[in-house]
XYZ file of C-alpha atoms in Angstrom:
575
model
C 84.755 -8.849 46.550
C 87.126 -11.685 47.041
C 87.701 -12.512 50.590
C 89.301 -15.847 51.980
C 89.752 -19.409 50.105
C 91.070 -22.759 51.248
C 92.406 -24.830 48.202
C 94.830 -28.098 47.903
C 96.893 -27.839 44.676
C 99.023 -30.754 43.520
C 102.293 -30.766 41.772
C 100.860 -29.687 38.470
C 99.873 -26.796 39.771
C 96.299 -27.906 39.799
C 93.584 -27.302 42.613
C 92.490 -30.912 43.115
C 89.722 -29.398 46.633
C 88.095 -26.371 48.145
C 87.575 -26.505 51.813
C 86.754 -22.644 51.895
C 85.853 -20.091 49.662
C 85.769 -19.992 45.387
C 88.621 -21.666 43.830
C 88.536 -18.696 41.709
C 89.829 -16.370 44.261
C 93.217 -17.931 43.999
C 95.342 -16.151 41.071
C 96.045 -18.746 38.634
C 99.190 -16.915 37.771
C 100.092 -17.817 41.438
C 99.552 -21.705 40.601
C 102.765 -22.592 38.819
C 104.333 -21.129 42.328
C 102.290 -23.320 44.258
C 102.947 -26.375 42.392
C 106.729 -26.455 42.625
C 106.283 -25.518 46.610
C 104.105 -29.389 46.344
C 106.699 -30.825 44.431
C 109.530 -29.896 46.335
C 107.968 -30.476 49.513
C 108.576 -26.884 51.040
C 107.543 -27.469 54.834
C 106.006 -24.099 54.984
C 106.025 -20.544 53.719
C 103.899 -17.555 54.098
C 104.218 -14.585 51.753
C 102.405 -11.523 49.931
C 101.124 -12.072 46.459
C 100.927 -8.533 45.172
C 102.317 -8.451 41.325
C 102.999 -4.476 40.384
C 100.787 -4.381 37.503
C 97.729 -4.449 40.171
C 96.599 -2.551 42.992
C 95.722 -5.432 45.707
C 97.408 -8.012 47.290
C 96.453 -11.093 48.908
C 98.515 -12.732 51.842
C 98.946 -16.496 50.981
C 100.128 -19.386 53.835
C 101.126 -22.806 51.986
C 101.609 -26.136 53.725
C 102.190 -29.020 52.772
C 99.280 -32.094 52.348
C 100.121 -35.312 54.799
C 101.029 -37.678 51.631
C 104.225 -39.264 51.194
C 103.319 -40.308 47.543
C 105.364 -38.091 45.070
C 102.592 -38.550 42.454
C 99.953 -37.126 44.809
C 102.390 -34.767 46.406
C 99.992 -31.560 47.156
C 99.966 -27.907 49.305
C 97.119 -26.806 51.128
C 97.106 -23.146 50.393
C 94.798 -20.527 52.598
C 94.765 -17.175 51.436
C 92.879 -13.849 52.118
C 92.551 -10.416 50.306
C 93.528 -7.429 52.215
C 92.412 -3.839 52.383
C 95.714 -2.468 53.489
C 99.245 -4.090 54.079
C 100.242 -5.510 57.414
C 101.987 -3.040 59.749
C 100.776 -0.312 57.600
C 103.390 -0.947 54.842
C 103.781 0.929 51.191
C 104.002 -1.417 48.144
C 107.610 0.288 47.893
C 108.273 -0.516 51.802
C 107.200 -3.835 51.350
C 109.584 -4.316 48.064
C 112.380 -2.788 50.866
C 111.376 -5.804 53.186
C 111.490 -8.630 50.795
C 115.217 -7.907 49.575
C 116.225 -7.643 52.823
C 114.358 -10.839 53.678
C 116.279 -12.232 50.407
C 119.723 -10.893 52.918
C 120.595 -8.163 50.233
C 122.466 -4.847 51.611
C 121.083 -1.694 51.111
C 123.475 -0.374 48.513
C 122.687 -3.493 46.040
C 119.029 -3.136 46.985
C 119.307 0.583 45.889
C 120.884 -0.686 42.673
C 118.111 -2.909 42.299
C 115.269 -0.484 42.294
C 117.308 2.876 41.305
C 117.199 4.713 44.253
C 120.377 6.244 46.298
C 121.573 4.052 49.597
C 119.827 6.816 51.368
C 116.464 6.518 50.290
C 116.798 2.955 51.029
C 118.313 3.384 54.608
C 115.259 5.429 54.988
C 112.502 3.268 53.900
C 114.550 0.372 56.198
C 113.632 3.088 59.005
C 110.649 3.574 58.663
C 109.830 -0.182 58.209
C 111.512 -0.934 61.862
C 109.850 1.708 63.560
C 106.809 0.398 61.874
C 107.086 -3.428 62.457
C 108.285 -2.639 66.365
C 111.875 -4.026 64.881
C 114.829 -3.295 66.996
C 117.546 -3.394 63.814
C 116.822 -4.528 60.027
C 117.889 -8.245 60.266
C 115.236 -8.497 63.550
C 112.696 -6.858 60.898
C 113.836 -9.397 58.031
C 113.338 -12.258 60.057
C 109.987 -11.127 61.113
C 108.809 -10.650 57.290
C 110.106 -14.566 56.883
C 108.298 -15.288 60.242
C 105.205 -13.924 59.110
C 104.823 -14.053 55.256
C 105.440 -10.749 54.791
C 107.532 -10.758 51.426
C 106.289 -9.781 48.006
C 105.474 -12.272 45.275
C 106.246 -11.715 42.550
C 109.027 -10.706 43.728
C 110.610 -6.991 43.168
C 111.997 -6.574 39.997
C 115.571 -7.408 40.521
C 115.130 -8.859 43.065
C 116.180 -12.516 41.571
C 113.486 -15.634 40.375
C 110.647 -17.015 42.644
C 112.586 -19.768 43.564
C 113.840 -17.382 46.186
C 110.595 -17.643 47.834
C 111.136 -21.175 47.515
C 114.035 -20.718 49.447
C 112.563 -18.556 52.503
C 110.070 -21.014 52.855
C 112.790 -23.776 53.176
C 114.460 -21.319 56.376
C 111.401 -21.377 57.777
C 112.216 -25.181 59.160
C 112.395 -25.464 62.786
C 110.948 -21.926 63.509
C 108.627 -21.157 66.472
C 106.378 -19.054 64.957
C 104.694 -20.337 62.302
C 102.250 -21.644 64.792
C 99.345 -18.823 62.615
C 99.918 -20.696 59.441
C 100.047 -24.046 61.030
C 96.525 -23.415 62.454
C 95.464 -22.001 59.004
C 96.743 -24.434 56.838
C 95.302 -27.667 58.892
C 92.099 -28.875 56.860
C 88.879 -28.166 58.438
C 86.646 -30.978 59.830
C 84.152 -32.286 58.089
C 80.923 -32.387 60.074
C 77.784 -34.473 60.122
C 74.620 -32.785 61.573
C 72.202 -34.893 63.315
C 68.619 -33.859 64.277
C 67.664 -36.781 66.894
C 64.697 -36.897 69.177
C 66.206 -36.915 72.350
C 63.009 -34.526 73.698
C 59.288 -35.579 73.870
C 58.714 -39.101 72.627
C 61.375 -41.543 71.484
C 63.866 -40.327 73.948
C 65.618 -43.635 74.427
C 65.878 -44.456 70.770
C 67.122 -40.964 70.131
C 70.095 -41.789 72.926
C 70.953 -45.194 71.029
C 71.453 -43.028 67.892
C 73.301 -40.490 69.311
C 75.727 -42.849 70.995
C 76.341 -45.104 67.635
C 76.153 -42.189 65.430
C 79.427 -41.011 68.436
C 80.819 -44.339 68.106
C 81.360 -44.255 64.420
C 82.543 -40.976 64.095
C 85.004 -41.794 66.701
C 86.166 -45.179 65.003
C 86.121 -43.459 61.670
C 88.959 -40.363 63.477
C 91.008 -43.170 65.100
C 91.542 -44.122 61.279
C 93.251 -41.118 60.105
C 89.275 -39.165 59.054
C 89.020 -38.954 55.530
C 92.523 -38.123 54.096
C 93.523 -36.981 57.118
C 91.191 -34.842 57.664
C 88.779 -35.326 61.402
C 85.292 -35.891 61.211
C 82.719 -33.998 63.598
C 79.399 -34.764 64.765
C 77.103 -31.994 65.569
C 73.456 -32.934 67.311
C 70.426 -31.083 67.984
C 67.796 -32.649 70.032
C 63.904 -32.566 69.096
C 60.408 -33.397 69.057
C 59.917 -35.748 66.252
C 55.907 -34.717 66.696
C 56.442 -30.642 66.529
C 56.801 -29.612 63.716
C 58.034 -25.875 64.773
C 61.287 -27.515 66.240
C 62.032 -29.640 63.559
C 62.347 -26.875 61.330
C 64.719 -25.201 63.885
C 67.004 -27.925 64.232
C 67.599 -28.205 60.710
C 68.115 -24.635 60.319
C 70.254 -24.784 63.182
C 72.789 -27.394 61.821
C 72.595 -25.795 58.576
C 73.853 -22.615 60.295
C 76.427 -24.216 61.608
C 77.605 -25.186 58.477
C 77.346 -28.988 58.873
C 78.319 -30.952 55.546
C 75.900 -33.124 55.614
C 72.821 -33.565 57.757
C 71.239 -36.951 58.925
C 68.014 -37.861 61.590
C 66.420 -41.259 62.255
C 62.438 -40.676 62.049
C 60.535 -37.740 62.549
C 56.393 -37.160 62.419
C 56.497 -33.870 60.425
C 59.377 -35.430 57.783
C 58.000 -33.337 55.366
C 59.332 -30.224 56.990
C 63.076 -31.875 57.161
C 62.450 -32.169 53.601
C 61.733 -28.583 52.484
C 64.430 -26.956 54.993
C 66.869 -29.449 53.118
C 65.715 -28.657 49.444
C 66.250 -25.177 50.130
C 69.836 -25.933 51.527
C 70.705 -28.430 48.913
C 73.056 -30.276 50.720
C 73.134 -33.814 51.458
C 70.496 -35.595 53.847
C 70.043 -39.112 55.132
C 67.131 -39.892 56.991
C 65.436 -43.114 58.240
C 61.375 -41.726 58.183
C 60.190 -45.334 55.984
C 57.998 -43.137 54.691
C 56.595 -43.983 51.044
C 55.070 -40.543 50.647
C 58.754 -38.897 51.203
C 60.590 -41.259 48.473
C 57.402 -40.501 45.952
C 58.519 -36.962 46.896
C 62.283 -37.360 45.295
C 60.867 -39.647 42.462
C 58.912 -36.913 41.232
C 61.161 -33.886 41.563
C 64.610 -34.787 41.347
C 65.589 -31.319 40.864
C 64.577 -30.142 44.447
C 65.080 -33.322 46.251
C 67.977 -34.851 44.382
C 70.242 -34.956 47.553
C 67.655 -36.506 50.002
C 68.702 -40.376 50.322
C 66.563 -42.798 52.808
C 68.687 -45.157 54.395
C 65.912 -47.597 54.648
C 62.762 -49.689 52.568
C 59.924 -47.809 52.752
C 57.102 -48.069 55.410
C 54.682 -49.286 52.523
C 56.230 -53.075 53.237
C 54.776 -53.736 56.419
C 51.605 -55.131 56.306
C 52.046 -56.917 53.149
C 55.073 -59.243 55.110
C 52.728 -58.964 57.967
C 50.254 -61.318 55.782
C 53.172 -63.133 54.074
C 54.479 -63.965 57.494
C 51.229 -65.210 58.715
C 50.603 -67.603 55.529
C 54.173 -69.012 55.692
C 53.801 -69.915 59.862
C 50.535 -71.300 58.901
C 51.467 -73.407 55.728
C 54.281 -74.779 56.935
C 52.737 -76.201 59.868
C 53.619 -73.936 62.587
C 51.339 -72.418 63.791
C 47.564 -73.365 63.699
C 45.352 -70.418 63.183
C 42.251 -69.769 65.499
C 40.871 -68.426 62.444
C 40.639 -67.372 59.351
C 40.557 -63.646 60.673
C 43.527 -61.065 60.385
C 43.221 -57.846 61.879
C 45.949 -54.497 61.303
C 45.308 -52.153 63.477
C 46.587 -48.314 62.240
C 48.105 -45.641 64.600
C 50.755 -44.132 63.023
C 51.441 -40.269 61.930
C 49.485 -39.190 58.852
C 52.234 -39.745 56.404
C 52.405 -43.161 57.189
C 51.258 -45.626 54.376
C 51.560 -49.761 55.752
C 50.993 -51.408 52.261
C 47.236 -52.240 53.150
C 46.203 -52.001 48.833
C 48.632 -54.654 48.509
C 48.453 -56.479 51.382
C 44.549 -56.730 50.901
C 45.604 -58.668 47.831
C 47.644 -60.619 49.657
C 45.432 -61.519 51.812
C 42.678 -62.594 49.533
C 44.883 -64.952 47.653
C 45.872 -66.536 50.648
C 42.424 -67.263 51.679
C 42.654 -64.653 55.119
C 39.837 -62.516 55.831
C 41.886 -58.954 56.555
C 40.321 -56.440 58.642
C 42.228 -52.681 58.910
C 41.085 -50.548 62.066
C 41.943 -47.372 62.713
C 41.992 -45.997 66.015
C 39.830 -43.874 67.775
C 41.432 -42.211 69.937
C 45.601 -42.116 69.866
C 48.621 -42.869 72.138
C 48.068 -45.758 74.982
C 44.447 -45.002 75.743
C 43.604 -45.739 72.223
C 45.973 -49.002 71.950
C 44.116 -49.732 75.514
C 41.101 -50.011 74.144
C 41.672 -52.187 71.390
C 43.793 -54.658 73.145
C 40.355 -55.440 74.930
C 38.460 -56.068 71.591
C 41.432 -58.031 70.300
C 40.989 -59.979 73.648
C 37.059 -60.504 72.931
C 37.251 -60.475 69.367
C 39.977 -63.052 69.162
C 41.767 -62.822 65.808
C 43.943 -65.208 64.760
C 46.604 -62.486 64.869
C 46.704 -58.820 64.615
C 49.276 -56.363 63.521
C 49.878 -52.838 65.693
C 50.889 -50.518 63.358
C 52.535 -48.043 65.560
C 56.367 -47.442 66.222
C 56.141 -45.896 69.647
C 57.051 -47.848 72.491
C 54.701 -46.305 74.924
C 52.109 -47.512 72.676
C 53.021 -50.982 72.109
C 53.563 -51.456 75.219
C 50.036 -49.917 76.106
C 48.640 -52.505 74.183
C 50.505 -55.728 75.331
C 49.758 -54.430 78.862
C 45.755 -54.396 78.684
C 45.634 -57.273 76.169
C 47.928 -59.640 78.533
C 45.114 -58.972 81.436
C 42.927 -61.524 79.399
C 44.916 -62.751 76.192
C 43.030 -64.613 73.540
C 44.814 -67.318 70.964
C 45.865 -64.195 68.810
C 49.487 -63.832 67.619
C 50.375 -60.649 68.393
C 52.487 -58.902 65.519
C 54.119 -55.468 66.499
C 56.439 -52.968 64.320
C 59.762 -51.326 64.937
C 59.167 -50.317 69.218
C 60.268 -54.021 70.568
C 63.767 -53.039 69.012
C 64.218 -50.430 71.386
C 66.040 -51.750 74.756
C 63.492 -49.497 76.610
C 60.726 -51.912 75.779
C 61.986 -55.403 77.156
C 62.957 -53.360 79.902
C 59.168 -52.426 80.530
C 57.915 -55.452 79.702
C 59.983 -58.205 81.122
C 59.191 -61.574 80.958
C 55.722 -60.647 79.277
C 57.548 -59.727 76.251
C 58.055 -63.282 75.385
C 55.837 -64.737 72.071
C 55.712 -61.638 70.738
C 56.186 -61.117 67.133
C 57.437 -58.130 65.701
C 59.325 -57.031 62.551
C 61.206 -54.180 60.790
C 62.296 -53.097 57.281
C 65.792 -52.324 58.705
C 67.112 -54.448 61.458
C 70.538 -55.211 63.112
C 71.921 -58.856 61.815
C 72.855 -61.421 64.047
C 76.098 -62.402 61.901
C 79.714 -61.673 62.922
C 80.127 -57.846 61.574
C 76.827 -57.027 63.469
C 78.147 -58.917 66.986
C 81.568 -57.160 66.174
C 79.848 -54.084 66.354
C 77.619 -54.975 69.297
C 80.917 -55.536 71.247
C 82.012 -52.538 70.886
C 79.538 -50.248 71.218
C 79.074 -52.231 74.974
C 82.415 -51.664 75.494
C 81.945 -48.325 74.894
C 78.729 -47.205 76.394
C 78.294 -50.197 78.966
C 75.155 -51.315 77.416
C 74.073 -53.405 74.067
C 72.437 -51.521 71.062
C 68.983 -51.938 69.686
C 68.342 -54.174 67.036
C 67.004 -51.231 64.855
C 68.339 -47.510 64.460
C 71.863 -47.872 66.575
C 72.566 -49.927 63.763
C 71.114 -47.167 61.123
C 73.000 -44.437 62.557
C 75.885 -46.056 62.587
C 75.596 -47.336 58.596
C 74.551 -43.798 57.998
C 78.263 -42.595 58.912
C 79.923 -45.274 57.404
C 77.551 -44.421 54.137
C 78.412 -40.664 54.702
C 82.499 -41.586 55.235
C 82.608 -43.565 51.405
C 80.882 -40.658 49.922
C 83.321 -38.462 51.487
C 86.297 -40.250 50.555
C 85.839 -41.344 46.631
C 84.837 -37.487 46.033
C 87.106 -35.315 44.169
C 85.950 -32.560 47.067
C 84.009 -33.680 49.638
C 83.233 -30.306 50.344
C 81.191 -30.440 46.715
C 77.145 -31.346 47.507
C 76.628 -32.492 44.378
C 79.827 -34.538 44.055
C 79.074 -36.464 47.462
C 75.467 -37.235 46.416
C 76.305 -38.719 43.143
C 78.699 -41.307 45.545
C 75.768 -41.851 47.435
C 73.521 -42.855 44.352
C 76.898 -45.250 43.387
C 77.623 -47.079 47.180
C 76.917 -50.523 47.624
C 77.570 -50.480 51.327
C 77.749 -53.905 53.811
C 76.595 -52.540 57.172
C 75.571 -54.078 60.321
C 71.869 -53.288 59.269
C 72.268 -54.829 55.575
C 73.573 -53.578 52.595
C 72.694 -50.199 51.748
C 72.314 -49.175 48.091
C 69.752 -46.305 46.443
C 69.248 -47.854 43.015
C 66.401 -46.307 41.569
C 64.986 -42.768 41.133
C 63.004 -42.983 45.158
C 66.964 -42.533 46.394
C 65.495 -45.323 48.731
C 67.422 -48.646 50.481
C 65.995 -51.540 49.129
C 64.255 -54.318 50.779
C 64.785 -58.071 51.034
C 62.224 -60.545 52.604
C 62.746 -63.810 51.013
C 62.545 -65.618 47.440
C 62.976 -63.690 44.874
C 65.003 -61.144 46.064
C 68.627 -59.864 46.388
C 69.615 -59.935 49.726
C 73.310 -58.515 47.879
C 71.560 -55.356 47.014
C 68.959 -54.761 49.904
C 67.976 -55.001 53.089
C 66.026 -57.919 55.043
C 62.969 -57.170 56.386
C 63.788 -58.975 59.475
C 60.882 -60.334 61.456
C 61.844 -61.124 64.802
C 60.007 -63.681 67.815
C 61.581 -62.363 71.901
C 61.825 -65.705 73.112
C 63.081 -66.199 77.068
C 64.369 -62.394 76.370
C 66.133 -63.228 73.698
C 65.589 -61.269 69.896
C 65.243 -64.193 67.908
C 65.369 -63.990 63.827
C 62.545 -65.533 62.582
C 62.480 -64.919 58.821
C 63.960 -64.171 56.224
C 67.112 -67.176 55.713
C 70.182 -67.174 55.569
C 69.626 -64.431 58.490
C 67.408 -66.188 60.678
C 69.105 -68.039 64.047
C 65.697 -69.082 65.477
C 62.346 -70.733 65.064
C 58.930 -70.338 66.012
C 57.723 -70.494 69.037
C 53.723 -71.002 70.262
C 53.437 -67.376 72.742
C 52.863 -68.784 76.507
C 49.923 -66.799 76.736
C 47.823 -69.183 74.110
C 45.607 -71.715 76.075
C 46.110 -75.541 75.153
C 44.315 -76.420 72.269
């Protein structure tokens, strides 16, 4: 059965959204009405569409939209089906009400529906004692009050435009507050599943607050047509599985219109909660195996989008990094010896076929290790065979910064001449913070990192200003791209309340962010990545590689981002 529906219809008398609801529960005999009431600006009006020839009716509210463009004049129109009539009314009571809302006496409404002044005077009884009315104009001014007049109007009873008319008396009332609150558009919400339990707490706090930021930048605007912009967050594990799946069937609940998370160990399980929901989802996970996943079935994956180059680009600009500091004379090598050490979740996939390649062609003899035993015990242990072993640089391929920092820790004690080359954690304020001063020489890179240019120290200003501290150089930035992403979507579909209309902006945005420019051109529905000659640092993202120098994040590589050069790490003796 048709129940309640939330529509915008222009001038033509042509639904142009739907917040709530099928647009097919709206009579389309009704829409002519409703586009003169947008045309003529009508403030507001409430009334009962209940034509004779059927036996329902459906109480309508009508407001007008916020534009001041004729063209695009429009109503927002909110409507509901009802089981009985309000105050208990009869279809012939109700007729009774609306001609006396219309100010007709009772002898001309008698005339009008060919019944004796009597019969009238007692339906105009009845209808007080009903209503709680004290005397019939008290009861006519509560049916204009409260929408309770019958459209089409009663035969006789004069054209539609006299609704037209009610709703223009309704100007300056005080208690239209109902439809008011009815007719405003409702928010449209992003859901966020962030790990602000277990591991990653910190990073999930800088996502939070730029994911806040944004939202509240993008409300101070005027929303998206007017219409506010929430953010809804759940807090997780990114390692358990069990409340992954929770939180995404939490915001989902909640009826979140689209649903974003930074990384997560079990992304696979974001992914199937999603396909089922089949709304849109924008996730930073770098994960190869999860963009192979949308390649391959468009159909069920079609509205997943990752925000950032795959994970499958590290260690191949791990070796490309290490050939260009050592051609160009920069660095002098201890040896010919490169070591990547893998930690990571199971999904994870560094690039090591192609960076093997690499490798050989560059004349490097590349060595992958996996460890042992994982988290900081494991990264313990081979910090001290880096230390013995002595590499000319190794690569910790592990995003955690408990376990990076594990590592620098132990191999510090007794540091060989090895550069030390770390992924993603460094980005996180939480590590300098640990590490201090001994952070300096480190290397470390990411396939999405915050510029150093004027729109990325804009943006640093104000989220200090805001939260009293500076971003990351990593996922604040993502999270707050991802809204900006979200808000274009929103705002060049015909309904942004449509999955399928927002995702098709999505595969269309060429977005400038503070993290790059954002744009999912092929069938992965993946950001694209930029590391040097070659590529198209218009259409992609740099995979920035980064040196913290006197506790400074200095860009390294690629140009025209980089605002720093090498430096030899303090710990490497004098040779």
């Amino acid at each position: 059965m048709r129940t309640r529906f939330f529509v915008e219809v222009d001038a033509g008398g042509e639904i142009i959204s739907v917040e709530e609801g099928e647009a097919s529960s709206l009579p389309a005999a009704l829409l002519p009405l409703l586009g003169r009431f947008a045309a003529e600006r009508v403030l507001e009006s409430g009334f009962i569409w209940a034509p004779e020839s059927q036996n329902e009716a459906c109480q309508i509210q009508v407001a007008p939209a916020t534009s001041e463009d004729p063209v695009r004049a429009s109503v927002y129109v909110s409507g509901e089906w009802l089981e009985e009539l309000p105050f208990a009314l009869t279809y012939r009571e109700l007729d009774v009400l609306t001609m006396l809302a219309l100010g007709l006496p009772s002898g001309e409404i008698g005339g009008r529906l060919h019944v004796s002044p009597r019969t009238i005077t007692t339906h105009v009884d009845r209808i007080m004692r009903k209503m709680g009315a004290q005397s019939r104009t008290a009861a006519a001014v509560m049916a204009v009050d409260q929408g309770i007049v019958r459209v089409p109007l009663p035969e006789g009873a004069g054209e539609d435009s006299g609704v037209l008319r009610l709703g223009r008396t309704m100007r300056g009332t005080t208690t239209r507050g109902d439809a008011a609150r009815r007719s405003v558009k409702r928010p449209l919400v992003i859901g966020a599943a962030l790990p602000l339990r277990g591991a990653a707490v910190a990073d999930g706090i800088e996502m939070a607050r730029a994911s806040q930021l944004a939202v509240e930048e993008l409300n101070a605007r005027g929303g998206i047509g007017g219409r506010e912009v929430g953010l809804e967050i759940v807090g997780i594990d990114l390692f358990d599985g069990d409340q992954v799946r929770t939180a995404f069937e939490e915001l989902i609940g909640r009826g979140v219109d689209v649903v974003t998370s930074g990384y997560l160990a079990r992304q696979d399980v974001a992914h199937e909660v999603i396909a089922e929901a089949r709304i849109p989802y924008l996730h930073a996970a770098t994960l190869d195996a999860m963009t192979q996943r949308v390649r391959e079935d468009s159909t069920r994956y079609g509205k997943i989008f990752q925000v950032c180059p795959s994970d499958s680009n590290y260690a191949p600009r791990f070796v490309e990094m290490m050939t260009q500091l050592r051609d160009r004379g920069q660095w002098r090598p201890s040896s010919s010896r490169l070591v990547i050490a893998q930690g990571g979740w199971e999904q994870t996939d560094l690039g090591i076929v192609r960076a093997s390649g690499l490798a050989e062609q560059h004349g490097w003899d590349l060595e992958v290790m996996r460890l042992g035993i994982t988290g900081p015990q494991g990264w313990n242990d081979l910090a001290t065979l880096m230390s013995s072993s002595a590499p000319a640089a190794v690569m910790i391929g592990n995003y955690l910064v408990d376990d990076t920092v594990s590592f620098m820790q132990s191999f510090l004690r007794a540091p060989s001449d090895t550069l030390v080359y770390s992924l993603y954690s460094p980005s996180v304020p939480e590590f300098r913070e640990r590490m201090g001063d001994a952070a300096d020489g480190l290397l470390w890179a990411t396939v999405t990192g915050t510029y150093s240019d004027a729109h990325a120290r804009a943006f640093v200003h104000r989220f200090r200003n805001r939260f009293g501290v500076n971003p990351g150089r990593s996922h604040a930035g993502i999270a707050y791209d991802r809204v900006s992403l979200i808000a274009h979507a929103w705002q060049f579909s015909a309904n942004p309340r449509d999955a399928g209309l927002v995702a098709d902006e999505l595969r269309r945005v060429i977005h400038r962010g503070v993290n790059g420019v954002y744009h999912f051109g092929d069938a992965s529905q993946a950001a694209q990545t930029y590391s040097g000659p070659g590529g198209d640092p218009s259409m992609s993202q740099a995979h920035l590689v980064f040196q913290i120098q006197a506790g400074k994040q200095r860009i390294l590589d690629p140009d025209p981002y980089a605002d720093g050069h090498f430096m030899q790490p303090p710990w490497f003796s004098k040779r």
